[in-house]
Tab-separated table of C-alpha atoms in Angstrom:
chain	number	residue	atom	x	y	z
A	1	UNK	CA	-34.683	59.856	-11.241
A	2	UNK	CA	-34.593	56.368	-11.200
A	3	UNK	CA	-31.500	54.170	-9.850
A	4	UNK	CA	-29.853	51.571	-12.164
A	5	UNK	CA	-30.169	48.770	-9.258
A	6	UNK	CA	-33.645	49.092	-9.263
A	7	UNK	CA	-34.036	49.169	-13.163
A	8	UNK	CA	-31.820	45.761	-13.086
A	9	UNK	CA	-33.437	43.590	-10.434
A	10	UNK	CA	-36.493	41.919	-10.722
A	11	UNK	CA	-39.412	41.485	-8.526
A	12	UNK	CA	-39.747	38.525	-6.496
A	13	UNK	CA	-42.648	36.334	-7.561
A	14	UNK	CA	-43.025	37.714	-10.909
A	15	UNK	CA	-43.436	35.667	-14.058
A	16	UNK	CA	-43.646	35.939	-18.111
A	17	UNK	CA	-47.178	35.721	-18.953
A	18	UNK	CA	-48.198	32.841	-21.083
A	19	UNK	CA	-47.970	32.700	-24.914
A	20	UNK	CA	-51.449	32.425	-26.153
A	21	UNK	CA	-53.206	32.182	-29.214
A	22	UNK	CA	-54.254	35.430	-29.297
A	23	UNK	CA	-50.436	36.349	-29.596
A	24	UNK	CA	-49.996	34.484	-32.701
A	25	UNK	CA	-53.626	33.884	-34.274
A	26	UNK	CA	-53.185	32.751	-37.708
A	27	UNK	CA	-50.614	29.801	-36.796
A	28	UNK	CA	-47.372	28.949	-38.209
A	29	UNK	CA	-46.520	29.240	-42.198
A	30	UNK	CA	-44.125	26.515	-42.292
A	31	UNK	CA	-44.296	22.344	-41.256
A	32	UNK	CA	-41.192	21.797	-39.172
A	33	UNK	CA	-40.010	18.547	-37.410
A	34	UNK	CA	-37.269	16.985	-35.455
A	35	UNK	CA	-36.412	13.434	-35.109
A	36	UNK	CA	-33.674	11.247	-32.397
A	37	UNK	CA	-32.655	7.613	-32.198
A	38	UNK	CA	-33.197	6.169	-29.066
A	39	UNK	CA	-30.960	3.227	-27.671
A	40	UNK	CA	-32.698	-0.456	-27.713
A	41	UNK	CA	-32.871	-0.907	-23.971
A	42	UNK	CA	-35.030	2.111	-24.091
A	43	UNK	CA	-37.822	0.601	-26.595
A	44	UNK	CA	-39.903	-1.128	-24.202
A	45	UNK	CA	-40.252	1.717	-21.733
A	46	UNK	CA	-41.164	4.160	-24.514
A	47	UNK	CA	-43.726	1.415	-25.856
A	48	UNK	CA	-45.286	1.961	-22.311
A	49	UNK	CA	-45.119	5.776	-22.094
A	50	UNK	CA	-45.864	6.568	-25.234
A	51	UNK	CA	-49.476	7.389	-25.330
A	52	UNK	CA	-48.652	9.797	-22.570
A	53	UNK	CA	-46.087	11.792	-24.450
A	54	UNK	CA	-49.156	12.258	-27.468
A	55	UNK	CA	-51.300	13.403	-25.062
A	56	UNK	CA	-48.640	16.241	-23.367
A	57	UNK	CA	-47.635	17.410	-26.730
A	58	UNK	CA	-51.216	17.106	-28.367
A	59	UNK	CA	-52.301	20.006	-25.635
A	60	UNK	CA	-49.666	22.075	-27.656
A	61	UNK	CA	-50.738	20.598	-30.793
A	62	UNK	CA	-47.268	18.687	-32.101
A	63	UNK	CA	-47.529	15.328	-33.835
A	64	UNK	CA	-45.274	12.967	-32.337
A	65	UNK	CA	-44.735	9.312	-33.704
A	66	UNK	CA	-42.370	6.141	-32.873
A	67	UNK	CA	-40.781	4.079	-34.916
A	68	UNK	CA	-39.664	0.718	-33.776
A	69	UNK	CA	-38.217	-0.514	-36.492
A	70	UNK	CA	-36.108	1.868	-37.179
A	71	UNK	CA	-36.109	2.944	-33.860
A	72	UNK	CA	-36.079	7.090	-33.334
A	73	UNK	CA	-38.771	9.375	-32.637
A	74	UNK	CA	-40.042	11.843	-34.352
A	75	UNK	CA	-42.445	15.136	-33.749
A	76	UNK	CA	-43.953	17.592	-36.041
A	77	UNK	CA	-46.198	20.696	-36.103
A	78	UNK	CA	-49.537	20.929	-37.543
A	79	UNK	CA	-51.682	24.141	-38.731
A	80	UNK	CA	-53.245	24.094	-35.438
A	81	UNK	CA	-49.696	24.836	-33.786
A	82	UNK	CA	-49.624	28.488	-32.468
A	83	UNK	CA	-46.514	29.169	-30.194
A	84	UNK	CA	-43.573	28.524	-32.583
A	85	UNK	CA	-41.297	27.533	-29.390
A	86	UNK	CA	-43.462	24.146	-28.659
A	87	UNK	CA	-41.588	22.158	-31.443
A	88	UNK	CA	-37.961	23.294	-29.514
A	89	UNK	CA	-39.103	21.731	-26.495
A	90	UNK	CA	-41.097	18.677	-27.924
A	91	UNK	CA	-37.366	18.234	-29.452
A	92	UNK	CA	-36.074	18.282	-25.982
A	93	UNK	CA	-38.719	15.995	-24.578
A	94	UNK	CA	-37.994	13.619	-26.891
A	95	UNK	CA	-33.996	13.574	-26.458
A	96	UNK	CA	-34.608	13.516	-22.487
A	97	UNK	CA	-36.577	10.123	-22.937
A	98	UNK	CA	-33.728	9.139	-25.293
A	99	UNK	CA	-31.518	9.651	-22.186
A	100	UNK	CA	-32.795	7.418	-20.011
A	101	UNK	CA	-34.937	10.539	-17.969
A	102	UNK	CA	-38.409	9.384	-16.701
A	103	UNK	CA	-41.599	10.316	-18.174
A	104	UNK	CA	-42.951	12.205	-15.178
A	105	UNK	CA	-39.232	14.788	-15.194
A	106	UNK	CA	-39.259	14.833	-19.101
A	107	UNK	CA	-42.485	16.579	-19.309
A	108	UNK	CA	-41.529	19.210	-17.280
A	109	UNK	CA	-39.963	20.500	-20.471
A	110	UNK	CA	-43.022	21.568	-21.864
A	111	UNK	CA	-43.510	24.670	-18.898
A	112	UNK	CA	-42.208	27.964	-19.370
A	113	UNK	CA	-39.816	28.344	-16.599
A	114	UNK	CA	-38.119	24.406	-17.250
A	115	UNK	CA	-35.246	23.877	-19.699
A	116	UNK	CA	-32.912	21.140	-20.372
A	117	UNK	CA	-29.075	20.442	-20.717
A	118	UNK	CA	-27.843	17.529	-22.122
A	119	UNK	CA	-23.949	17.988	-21.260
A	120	UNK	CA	-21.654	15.188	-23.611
A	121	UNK	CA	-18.633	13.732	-20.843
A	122	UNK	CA	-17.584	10.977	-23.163
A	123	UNK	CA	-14.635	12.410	-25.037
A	124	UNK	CA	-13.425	14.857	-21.751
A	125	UNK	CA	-11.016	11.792	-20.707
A	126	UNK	CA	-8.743	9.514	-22.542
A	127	UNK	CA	-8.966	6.967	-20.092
A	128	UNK	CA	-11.642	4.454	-19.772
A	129	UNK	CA	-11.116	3.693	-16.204
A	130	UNK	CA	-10.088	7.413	-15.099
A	131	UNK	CA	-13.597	8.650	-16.589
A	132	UNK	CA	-15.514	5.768	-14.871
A	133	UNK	CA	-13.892	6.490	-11.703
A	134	UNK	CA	-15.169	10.229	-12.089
A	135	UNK	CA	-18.030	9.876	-13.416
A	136	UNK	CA	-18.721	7.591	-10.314
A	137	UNK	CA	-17.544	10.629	-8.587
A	138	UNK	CA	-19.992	12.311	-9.610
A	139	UNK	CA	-22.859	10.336	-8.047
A	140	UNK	CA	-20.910	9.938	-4.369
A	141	UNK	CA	-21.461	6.999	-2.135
A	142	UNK	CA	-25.367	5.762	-2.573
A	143	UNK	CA	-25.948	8.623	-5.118
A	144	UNK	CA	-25.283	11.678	-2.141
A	145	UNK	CA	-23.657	13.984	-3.974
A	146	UNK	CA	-25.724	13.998	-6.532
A	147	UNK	CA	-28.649	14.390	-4.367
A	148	UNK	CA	-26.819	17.693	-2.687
A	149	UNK	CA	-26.358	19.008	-6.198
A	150	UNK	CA	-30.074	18.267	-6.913
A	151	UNK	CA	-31.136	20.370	-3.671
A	152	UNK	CA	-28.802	23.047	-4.542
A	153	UNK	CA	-29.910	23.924	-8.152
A	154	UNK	CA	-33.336	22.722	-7.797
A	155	UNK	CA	-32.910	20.571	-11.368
A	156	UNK	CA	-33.340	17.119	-11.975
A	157	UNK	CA	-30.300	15.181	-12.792
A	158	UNK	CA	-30.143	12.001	-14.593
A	159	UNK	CA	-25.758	10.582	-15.482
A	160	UNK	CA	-26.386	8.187	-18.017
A	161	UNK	CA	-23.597	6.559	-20.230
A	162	UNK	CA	-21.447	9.512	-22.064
A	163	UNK	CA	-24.320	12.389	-21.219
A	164	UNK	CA	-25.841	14.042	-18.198
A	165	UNK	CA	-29.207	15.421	-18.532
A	166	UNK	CA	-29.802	17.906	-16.177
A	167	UNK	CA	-33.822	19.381	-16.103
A	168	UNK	CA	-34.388	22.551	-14.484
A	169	UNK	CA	-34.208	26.758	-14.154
A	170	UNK	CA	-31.769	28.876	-16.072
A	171	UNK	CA	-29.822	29.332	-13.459
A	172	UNK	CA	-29.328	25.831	-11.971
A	173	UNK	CA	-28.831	24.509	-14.965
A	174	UNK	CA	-25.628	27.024	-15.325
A	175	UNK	CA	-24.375	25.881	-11.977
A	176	UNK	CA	-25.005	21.940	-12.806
A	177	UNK	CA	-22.729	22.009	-16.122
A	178	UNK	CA	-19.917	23.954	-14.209
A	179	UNK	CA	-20.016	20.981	-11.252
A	180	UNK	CA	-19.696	18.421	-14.038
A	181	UNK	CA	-16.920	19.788	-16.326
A	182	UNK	CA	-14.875	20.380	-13.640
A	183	UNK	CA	-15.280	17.116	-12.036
A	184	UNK	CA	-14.030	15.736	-15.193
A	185	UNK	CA	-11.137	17.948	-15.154
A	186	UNK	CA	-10.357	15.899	-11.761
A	187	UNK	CA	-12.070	18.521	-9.272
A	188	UNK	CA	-13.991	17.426	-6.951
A	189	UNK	CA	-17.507	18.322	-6.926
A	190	UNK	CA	-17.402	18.601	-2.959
A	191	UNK	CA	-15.821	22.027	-3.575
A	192	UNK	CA	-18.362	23.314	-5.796
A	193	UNK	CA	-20.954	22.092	-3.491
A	194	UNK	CA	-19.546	24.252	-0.342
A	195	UNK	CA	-19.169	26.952	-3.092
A	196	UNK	CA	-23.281	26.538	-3.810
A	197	UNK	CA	-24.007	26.532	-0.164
A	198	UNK	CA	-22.073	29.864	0.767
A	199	UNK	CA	-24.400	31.592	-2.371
A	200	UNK	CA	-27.016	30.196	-1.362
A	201	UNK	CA	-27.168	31.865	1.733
A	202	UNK	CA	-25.634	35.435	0.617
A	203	UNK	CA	-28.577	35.474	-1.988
A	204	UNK	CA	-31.245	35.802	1.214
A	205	UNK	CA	-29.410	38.500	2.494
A	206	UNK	CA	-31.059	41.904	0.998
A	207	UNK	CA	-28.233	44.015	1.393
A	208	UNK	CA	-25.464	41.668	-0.263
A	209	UNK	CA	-27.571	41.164	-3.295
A	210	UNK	CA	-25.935	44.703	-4.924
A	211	UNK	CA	-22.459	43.630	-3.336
A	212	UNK	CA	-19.403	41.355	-4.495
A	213	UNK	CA	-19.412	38.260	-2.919
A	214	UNK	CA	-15.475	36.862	-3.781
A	215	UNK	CA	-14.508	37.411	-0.122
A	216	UNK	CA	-16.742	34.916	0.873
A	217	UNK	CA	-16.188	32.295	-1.347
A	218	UNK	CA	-13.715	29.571	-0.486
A	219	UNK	CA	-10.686	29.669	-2.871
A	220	UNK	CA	-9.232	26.090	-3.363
A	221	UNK	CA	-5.643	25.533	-4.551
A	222	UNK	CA	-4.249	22.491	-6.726
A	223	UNK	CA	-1.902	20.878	-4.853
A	224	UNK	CA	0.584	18.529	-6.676
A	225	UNK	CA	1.944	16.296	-3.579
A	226	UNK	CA	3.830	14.191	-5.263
A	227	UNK	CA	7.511	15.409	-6.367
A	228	UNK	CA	9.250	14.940	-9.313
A	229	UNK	CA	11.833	11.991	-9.214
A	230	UNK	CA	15.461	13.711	-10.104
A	231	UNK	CA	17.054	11.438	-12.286
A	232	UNK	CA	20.373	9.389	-10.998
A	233	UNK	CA	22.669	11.248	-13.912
A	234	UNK	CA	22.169	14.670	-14.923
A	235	UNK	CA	23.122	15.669	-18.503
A	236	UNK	CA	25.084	18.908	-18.347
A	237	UNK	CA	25.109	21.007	-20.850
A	238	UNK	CA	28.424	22.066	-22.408
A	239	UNK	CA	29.453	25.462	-22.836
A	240	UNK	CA	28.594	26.141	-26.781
A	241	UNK	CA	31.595	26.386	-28.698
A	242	UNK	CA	31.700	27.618	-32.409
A	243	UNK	CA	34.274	25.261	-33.220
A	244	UNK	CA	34.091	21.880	-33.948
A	245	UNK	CA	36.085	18.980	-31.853
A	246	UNK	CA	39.320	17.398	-32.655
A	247	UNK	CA	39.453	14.753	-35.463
A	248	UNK	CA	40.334	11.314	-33.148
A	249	UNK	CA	43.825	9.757	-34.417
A	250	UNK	CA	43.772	6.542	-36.448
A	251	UNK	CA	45.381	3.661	-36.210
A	252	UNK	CA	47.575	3.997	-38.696
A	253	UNK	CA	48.725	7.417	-37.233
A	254	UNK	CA	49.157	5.550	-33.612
A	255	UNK	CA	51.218	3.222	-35.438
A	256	UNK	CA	53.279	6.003	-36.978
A	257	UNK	CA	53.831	7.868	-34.221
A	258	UNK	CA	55.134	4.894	-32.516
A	259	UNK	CA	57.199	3.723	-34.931
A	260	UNK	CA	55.165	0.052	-35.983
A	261	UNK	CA	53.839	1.215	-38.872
A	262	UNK	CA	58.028	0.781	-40.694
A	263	UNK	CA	58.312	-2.558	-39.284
A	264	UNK	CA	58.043	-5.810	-40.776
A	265	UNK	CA	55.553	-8.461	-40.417
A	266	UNK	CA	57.689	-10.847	-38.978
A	267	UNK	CA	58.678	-8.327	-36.770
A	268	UNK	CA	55.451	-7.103	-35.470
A	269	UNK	CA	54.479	-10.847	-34.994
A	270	UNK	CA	57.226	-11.196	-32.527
A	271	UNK	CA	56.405	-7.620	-30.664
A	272	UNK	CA	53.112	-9.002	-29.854
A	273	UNK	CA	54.134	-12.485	-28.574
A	274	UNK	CA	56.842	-10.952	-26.775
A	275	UNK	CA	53.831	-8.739	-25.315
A	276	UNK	CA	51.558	-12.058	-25.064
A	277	UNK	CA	54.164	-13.735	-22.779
A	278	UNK	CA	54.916	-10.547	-20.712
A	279	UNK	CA	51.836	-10.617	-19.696
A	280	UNK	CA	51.302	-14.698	-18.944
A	281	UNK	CA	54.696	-14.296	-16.758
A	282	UNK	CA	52.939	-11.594	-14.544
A	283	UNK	CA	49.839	-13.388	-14.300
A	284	UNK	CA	51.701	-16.563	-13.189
A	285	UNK	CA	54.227	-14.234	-10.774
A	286	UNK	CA	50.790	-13.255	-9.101
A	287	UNK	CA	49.555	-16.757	-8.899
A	288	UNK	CA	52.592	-18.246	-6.990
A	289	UNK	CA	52.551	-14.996	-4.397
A	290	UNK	CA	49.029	-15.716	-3.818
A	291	UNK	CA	49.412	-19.557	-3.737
A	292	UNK	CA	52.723	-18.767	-1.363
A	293	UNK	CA	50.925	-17.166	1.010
A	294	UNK	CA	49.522	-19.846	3.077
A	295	UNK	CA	52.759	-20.714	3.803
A	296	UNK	CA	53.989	-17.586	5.613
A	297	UNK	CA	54.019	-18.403	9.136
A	298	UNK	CA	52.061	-15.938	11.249
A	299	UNK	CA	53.843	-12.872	13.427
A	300	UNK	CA	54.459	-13.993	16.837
A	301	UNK	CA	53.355	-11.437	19.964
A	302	UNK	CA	56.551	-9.948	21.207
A	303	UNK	CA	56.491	-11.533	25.109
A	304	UNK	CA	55.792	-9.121	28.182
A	305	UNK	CA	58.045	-9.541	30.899
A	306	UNK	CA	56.715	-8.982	34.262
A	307	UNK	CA	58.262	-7.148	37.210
A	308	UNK	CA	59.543	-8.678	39.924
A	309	UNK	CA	57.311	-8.925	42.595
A	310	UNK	CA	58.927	-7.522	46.097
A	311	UNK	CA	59.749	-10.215	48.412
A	312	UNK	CA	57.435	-10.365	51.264
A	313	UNK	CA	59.224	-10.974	54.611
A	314	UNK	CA	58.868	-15.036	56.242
A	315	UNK	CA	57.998	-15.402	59.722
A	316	UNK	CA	59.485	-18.261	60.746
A	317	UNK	CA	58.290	-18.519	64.229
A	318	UNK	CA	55.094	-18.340	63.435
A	319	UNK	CA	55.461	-21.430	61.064
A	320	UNK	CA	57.663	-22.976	63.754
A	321	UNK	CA	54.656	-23.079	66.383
A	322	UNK	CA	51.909	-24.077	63.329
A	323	UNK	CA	54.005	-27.334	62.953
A	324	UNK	CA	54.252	-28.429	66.684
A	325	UNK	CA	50.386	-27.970	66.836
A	326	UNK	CA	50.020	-29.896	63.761
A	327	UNK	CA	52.483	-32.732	65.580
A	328	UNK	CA	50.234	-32.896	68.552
A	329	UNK	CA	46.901	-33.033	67.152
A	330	UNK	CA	46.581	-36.620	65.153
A	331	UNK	CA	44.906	-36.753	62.024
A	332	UNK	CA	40.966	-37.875	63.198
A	333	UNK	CA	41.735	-37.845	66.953
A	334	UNK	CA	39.987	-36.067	69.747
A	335	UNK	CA	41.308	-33.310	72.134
A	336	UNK	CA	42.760	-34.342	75.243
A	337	UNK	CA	39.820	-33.136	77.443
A	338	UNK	CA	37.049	-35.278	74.886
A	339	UNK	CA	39.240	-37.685	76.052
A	340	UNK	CA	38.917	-37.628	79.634
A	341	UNK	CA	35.591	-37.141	79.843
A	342	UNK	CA	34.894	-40.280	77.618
A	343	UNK	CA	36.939	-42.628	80.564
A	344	UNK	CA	35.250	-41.564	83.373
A	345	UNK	CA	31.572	-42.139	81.472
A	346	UNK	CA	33.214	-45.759	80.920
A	347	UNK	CA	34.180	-46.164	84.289
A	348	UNK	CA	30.827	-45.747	85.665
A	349	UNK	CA	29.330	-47.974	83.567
A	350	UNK	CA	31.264	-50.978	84.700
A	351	UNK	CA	30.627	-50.408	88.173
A	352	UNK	CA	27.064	-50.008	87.382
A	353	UNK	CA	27.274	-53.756	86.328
């Protein structure tokens, strides 16, 4: 008894062995070809490289011819052509160069383990702009992110125009058109790239190989930050009613139901200047009132009175003695004693003499 794990998983380091002539001996029974145009920026390079490209494909024995006038390229099988598969990926070869992918990472295309993606980006956004900007994305400051994606999937990635080629395994090439579409659908490719990382290093552990690995993977969530603007008025709905509205009155069923409609003309003329001047004699009432009030004098403050203060008692002897000092001393004059002094310094002066 065998287990099913075993049956599925395949040895590391093995390969398909190599289709050989022996495998297919007498050739193919049909001609088949497949031709691409190719843009005119492109023509010189190819005039360079072409020699090259009949030489890789002549080792599987496929024709493969430019035109320049016309401008496409074309390959074909001959009778010497054995493996029926070489004219798929002399097809791809040629739509890679058409691409803008080098010579030395289109050949690639030719091994057994090396296929090729050509993933069409042009019509994913309306916007010009918006699918420059993530397109741009894509590549990352000084072509990074691209680089990281390059490392990850081990294929070769070339964004040209409306198309990425990516050139690579199977399995890489799987990963590479996932990171792309949803870049385009505005996710960025950052999160894809951690996602890449996290497998890449559950896929050397033995034991997780048979296991399920969604518990490790990060699991990003949309978030729309900005909020809807409510709108000033909101239309209410109105409860439905089976029944249709009331039919508005007229104006001849106003004037009925007032009573104008069985007057005369002469007399409605004089209801509505009788009206007219009602309403001038209001507006000029209003006028004068307004025009009469910047002669209203303005409200006097009603007048505090104060409370009498309490009479403070007068010492009169005390002013009595204030005044005889006042008498005494002379406005400017010295004391008595000043006085004295001063004499006597005079005195002895004189006698001095």
């Amino acid at each position: 008894t065998v287990d099913e794990s075993e049956l599925l998983t395949v040895p590391d380091g093995w390969k398909e062995p190599a289709f050989t002539r022996e495998d297919n001996p007498k050739g193919l029974l049909e001609e088949s070809s497949f031709a691409t145009l190719f843009p005119k920026y492109r023509e010189a390079y190819l005039k360079e490289c072409w020699p090259l490209v009949q030489k890789a494909l002549g080792e599987h024995y496929v024709n493969a011819a430019l035109d320049l006038i016309e401008g496409s390229m074309t390959v074909t099988t001959t009778k010497k052509t054995f493996d029926p598969y070489a004219i798929i990926r002399a097809r791809d070869l040629i739509k890679l160069l058409a691409r803008s992918v080098p010579f030395e990472q289109a050949v690639r295309i030719l091994q057994d383990d090396v296929a090729c993606d050509i993933i069409k980006i042009g019509s994913l956004v309306r916007k010009r702009e918006t699918f420059i900007k993530r397109r741009a994305r894509l590549l990352g400051p000084k072509g990074s992110t691209l680089k990281a994606l390059e490392l990850l999937t081990n294929c070769y990635i070339m964004v040209q125009g409306n198309t990425v080629s990516a050139l690579g395994p199977f399995s890489g090439l799987k990963e590479v058109r996932k990171v792309v579409l949803d870049t385009m659908k505005n996710i960025h490719p950052i999160y894809n790239i951690k996602t890449l990382m996290i497998k890449r290093e559950l896929a050397k552990d033995p034991e997780l190989r048979t296991q399920s690995w969604e518990r490790f993977l990060p699991k990003f969530k949309r978030k729309n930050l900005k909020k809807r603007k409510e709108p000033k008025k909101k239309n209410t709905k109105k409860e439905y009613t089976p029944f249709p509205p009331p039919q508005p009155e007229s104006q001849i069923d106003k004037e009925l139901a007032s009573g104008e409609y069985f007057l005369k003309e002469r007399q409605k003329k004089r209801k509505q200047m009788e009206e007219i001047k009602a309403k001038q004699a209001d507006a000029i009432k209003r006028r004068q009132e307004e025009r009469n009030k910047a002669f209203i004098p303005p409200k006097e403050k009603p007048v505090v009175k104060k409370k009498a203060t309490t009479e403070k008692k007068i010492d009169i002897e005390a002013i009595k003695e204030k005044v005889k000092n006042a008498k005494k001393k002379k406005l400017g004059a010295l004391p008595e004693e000043e006085v004295k002094l001063k004499m006597a310094a005079d005195e002895k002066k004189k006698n001095k003499k």
